[in-house]
PDB file of C-alpha atoms and ligand atoms in Angstrom:
ATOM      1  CA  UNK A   1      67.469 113.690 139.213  1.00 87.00           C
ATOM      2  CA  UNK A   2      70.210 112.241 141.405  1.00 91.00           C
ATOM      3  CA  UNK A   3      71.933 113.332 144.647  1.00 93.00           C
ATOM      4  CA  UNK A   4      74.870 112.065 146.068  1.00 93.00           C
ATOM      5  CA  UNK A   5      74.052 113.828 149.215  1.00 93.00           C
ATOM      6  CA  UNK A   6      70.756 111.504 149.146  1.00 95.00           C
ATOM      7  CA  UNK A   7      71.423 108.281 147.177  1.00 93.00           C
ATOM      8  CA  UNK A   8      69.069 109.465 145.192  1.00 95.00           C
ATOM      9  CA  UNK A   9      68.889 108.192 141.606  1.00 94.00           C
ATOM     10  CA  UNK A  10      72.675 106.481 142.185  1.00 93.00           C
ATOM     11  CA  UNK A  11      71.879 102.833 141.559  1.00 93.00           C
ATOM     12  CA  UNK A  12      69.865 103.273 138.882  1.00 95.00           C
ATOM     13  CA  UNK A  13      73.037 105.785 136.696  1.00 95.00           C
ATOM     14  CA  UNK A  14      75.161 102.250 138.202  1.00 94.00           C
ATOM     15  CA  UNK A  15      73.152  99.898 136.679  1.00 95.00           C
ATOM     16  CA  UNK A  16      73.350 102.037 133.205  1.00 95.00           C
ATOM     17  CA  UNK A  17      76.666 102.106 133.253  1.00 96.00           C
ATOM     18  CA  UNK A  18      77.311  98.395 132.797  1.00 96.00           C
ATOM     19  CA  UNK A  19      79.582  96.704 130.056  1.00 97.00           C
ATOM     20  CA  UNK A  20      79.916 100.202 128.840  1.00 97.00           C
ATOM     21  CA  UNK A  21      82.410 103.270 128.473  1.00 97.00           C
ATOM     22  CA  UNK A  22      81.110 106.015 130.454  1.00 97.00           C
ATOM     23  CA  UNK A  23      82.389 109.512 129.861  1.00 95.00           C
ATOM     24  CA  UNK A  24      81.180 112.323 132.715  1.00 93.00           C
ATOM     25  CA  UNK A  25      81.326 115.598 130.751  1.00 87.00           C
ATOM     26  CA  UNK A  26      79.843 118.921 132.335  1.00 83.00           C
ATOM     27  CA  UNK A  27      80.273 122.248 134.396  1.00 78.00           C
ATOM     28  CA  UNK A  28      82.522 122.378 136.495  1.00 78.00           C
ATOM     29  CA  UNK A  29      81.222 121.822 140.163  1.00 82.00           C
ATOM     30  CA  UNK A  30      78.213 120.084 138.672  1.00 87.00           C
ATOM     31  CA  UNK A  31      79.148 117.014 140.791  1.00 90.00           C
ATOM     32  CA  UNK A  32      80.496 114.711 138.446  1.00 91.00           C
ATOM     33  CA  UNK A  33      83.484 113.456 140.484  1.00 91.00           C
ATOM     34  CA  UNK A  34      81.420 113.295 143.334  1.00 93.00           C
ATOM     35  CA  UNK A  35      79.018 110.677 141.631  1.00 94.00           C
ATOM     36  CA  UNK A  36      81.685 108.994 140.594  1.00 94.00           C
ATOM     37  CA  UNK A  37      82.982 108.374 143.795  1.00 93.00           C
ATOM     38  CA  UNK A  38      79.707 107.080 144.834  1.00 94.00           C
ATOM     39  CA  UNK A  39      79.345 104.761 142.525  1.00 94.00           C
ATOM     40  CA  UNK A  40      82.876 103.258 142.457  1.00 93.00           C
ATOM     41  CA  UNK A  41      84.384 104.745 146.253  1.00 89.00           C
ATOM     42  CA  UNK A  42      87.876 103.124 145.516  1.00 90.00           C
ATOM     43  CA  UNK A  43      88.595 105.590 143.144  1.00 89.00           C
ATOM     44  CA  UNK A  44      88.162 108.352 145.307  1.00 84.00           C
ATOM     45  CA  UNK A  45      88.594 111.002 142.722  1.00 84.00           C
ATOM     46  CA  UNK A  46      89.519 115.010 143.734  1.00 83.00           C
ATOM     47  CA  UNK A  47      86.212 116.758 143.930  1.00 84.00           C
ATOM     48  CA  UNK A  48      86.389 120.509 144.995  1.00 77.00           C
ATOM     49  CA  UNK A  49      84.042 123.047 146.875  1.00 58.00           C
ATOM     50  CA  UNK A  50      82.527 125.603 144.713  1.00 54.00           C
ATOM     51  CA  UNK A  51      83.988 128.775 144.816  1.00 50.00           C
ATOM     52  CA  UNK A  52      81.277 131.570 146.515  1.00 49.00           C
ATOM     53  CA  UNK A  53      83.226 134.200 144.818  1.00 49.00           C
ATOM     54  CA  UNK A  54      82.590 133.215 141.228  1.00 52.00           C
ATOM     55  CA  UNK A  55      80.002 130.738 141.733  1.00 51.00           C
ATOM     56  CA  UNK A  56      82.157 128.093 139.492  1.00 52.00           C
ATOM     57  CA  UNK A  57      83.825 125.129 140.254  1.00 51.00           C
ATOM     58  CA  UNK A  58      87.206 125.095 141.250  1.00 54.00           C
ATOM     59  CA  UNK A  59      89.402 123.439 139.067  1.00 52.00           C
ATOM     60  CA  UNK A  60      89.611 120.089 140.335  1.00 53.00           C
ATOM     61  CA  UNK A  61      89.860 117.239 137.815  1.00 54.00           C
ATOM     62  CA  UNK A  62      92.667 118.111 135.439  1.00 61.00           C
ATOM     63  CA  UNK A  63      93.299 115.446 133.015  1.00 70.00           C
ATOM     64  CA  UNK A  64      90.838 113.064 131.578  1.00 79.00           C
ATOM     65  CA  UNK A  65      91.998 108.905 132.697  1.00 80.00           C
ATOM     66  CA  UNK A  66      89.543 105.777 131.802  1.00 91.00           C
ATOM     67  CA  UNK A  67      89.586 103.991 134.514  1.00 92.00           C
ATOM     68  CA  UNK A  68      87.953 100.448 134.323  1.00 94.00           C
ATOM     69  CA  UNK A  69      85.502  99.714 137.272  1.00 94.00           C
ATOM     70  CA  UNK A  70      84.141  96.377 136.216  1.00 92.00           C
ATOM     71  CA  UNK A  71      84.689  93.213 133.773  1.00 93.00           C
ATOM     72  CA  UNK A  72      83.494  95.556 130.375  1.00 95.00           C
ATOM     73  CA  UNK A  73      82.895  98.725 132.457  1.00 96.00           C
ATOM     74  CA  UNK A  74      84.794 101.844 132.067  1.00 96.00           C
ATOM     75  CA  UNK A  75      84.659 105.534 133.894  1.00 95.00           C
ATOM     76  CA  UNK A  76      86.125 108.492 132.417  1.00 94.00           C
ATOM     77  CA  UNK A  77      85.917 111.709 134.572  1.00 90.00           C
ATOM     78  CA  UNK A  78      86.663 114.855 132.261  1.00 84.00           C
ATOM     79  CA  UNK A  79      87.499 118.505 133.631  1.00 75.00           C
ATOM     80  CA  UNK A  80      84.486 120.560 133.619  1.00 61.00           C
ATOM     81  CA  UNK A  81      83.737 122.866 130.098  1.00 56.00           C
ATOM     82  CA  UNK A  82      84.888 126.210 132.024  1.00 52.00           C
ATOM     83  CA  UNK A  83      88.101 124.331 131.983  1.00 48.00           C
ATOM     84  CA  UNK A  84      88.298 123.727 128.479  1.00 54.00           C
ATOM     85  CA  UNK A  85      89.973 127.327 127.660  1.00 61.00           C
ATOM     86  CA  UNK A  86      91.179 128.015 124.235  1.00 68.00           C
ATOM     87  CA  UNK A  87      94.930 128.366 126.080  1.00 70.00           C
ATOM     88  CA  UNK A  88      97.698 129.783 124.602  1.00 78.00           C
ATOM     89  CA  UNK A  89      95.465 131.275 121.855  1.00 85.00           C
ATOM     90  CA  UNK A  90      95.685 135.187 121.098  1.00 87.00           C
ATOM     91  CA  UNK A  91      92.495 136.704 120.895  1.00 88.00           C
ATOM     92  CA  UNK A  92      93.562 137.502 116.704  1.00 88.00           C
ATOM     93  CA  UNK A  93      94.080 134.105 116.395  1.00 91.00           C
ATOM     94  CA  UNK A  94      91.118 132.158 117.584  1.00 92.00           C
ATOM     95  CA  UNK A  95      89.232 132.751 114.130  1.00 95.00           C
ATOM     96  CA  UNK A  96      91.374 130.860 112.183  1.00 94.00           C
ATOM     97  CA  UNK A  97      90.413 127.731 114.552  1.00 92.00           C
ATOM     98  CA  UNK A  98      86.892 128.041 113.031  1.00 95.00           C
ATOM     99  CA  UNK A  99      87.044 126.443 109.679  1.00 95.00           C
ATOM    100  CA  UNK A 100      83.737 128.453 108.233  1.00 95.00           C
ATOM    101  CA  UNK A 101      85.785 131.773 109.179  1.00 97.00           C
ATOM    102  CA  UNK A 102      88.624 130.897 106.863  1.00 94.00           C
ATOM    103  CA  UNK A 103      87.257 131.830 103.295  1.00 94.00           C
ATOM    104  CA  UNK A 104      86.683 135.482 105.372  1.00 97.00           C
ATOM    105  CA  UNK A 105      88.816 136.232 107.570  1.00 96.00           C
ATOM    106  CA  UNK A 106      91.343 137.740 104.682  1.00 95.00           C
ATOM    107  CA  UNK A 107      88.587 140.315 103.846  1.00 97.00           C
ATOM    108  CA  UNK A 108      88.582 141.755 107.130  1.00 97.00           C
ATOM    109  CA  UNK A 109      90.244 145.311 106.878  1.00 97.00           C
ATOM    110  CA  UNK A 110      92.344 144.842 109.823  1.00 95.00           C
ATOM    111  CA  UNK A 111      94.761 141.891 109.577  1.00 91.00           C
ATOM    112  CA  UNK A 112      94.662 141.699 113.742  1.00 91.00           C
ATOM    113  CA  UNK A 113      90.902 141.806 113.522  1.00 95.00           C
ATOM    114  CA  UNK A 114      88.984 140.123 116.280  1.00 95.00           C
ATOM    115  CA  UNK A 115      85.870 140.030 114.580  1.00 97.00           C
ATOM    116  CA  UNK A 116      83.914 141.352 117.601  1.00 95.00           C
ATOM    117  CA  UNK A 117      83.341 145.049 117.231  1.00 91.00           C
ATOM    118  CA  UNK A 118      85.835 146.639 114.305  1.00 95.00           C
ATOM    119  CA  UNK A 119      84.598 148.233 111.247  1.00 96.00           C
ATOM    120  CA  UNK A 120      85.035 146.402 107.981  1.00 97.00           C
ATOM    121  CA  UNK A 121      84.779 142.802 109.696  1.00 98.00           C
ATOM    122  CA  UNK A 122      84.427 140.332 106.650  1.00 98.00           C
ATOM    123  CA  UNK A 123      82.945 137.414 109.175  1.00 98.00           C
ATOM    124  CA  UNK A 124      80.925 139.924 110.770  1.00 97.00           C
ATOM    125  CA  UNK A 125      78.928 140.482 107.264  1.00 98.00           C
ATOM    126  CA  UNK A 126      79.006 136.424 106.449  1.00 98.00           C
ATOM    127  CA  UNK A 127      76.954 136.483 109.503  1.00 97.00           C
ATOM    128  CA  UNK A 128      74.708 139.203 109.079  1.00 97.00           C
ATOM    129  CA  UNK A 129      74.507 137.338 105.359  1.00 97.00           C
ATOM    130  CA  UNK A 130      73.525 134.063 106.720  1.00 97.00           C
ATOM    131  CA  UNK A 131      77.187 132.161 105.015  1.00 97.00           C
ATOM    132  CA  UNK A 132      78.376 131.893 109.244  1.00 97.00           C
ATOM    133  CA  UNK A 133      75.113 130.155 111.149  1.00 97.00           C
ATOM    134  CA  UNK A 134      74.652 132.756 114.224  1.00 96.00           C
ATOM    135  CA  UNK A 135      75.552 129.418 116.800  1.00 95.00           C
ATOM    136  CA  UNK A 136      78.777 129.606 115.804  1.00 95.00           C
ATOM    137  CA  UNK A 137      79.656 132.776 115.842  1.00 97.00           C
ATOM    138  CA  UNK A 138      78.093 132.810 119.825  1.00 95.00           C
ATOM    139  CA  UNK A 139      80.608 129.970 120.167  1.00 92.00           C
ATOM    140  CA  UNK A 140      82.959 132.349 119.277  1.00 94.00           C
ATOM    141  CA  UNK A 141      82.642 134.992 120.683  1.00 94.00           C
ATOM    142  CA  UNK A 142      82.199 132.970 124.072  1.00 87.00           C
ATOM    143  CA  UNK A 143      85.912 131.815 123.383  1.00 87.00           C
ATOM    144  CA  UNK A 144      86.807 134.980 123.218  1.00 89.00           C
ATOM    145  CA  UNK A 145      85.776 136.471 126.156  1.00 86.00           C
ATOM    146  CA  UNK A 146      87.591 133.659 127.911  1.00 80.00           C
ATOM    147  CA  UNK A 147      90.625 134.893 126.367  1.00 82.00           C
ATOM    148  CA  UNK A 148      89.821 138.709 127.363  1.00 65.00           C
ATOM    149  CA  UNK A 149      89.083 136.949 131.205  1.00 63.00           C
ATOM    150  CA  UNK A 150      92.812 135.021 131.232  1.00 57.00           C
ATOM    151  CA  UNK A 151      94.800 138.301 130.216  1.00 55.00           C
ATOM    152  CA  UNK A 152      92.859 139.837 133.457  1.00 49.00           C
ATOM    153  CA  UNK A 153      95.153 137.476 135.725  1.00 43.00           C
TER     154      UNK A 153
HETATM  155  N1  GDP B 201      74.183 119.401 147.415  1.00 74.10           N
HETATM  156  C1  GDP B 201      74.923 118.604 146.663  1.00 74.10           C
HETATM  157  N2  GDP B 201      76.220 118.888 146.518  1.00 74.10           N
HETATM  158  C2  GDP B 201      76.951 118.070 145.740  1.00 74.10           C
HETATM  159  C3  GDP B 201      76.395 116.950 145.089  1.00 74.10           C
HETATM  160  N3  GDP B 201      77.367 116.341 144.366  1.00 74.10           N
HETATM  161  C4  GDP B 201      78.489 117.072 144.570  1.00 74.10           C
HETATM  162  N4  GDP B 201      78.254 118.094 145.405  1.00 74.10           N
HETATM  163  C5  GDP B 201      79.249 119.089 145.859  1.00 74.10           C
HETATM  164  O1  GDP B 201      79.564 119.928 144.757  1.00 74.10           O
HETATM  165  C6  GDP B 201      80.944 120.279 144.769  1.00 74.10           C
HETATM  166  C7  GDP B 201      81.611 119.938 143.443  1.00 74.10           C
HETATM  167  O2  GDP B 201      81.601 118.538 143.260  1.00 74.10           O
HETATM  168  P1  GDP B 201      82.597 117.803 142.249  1.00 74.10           P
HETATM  169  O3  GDP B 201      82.266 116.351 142.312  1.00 74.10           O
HETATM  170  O4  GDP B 201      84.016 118.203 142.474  1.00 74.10           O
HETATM  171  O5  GDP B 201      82.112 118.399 140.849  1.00 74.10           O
HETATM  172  P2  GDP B 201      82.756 118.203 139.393  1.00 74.10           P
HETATM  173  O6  GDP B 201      83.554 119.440 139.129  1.00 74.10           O
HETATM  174  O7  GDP B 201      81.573 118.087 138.461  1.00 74.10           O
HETATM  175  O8  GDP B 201      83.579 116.948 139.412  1.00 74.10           O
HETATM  176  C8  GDP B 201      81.559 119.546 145.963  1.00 74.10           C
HETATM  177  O9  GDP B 201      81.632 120.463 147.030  1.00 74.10           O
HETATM  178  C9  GDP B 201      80.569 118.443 146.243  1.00 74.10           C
HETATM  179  O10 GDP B 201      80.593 118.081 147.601  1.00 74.10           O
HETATM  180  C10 GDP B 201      74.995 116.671 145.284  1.00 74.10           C
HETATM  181  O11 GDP B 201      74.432 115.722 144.738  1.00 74.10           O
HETATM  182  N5  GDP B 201      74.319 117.540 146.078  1.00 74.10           N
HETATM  183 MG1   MG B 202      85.659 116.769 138.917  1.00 74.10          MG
HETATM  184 ZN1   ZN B 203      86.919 140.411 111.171  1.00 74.10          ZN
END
């Protein structure tokens, strides 16, 4: 719907964002910065190529700032999702950040359980017996591979 290659679309996102706070959230490489700078060029935010190799964005916008652009008009420019890695996290641990795990995670039969693929998986069974919804457990297991993806570096 918009192009910043084009103009296309651009004044009428400027004319929405008006006495408002704006938050830009999205993939990486999606072109959020990039708009940004369109709309508002004295920011002139980072904005990266895409990376041919992995077909993501590169990692360009590192901290989230509001930045005001207008009397009552705000801009905040966030990192894209790929960026939002559960960091720091061992893969053993990242159950215990979902709150619907907790009640099951003590029934698992290994206490280093990843609840992925090991026999005798309590959250596994909550799932299979509809007390976990199925989107969060994709959720989870999509954090997870991230984690398996950072221990390749
Ligand atoms: N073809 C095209 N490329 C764009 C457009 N907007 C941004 N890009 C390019 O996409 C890449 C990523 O843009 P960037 O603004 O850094 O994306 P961000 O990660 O969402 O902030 C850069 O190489 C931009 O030049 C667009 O509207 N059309
Ligand atoms: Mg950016
Ligand atoms: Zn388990």
């Amino acid at each position: 719907m918009i192009s910043v290659l084009t103009g296309k679309g651009v004044d009428a996102i400027k004319e929405k964002l008006k006495g408002k706070k704006n938050l830009f959230f999205g993939h990486s490489g999606v072109g959020k910065s990039s708009l940004i700078n369109m709309l508002f060029p004295q920011l002139s935010l980072k904005t990266g190529e895409i990376s041919s190799f992995t077909d993501k964005g590169t990692h360009t916008t590192v901290t989230s700032i509001m930045i005001k652009v207008d009397e009552n008009t705000y801009v905040i420019d966030t990192p894209g999702i790929r960026e939002i890695d559960p960091f720091g996290i061992r893969k053993e641990d990242l159950g215990h950040y979902f709150i619907e795990f907790i009640n099951f995670i003590s029934e698992c039969k290994f206490n280093t359980c990843t609840h992925y693929h090991e026999p005798g998986c309590a959250v596994i069974k909550a799932v299979e017996d509809g007390e976990i919804t199925i989107e969060r457990y994709d959720s989870y297991l999509r954090m997870l591979e991230t984690i398996e993806e950072d221990i390749l570096f």
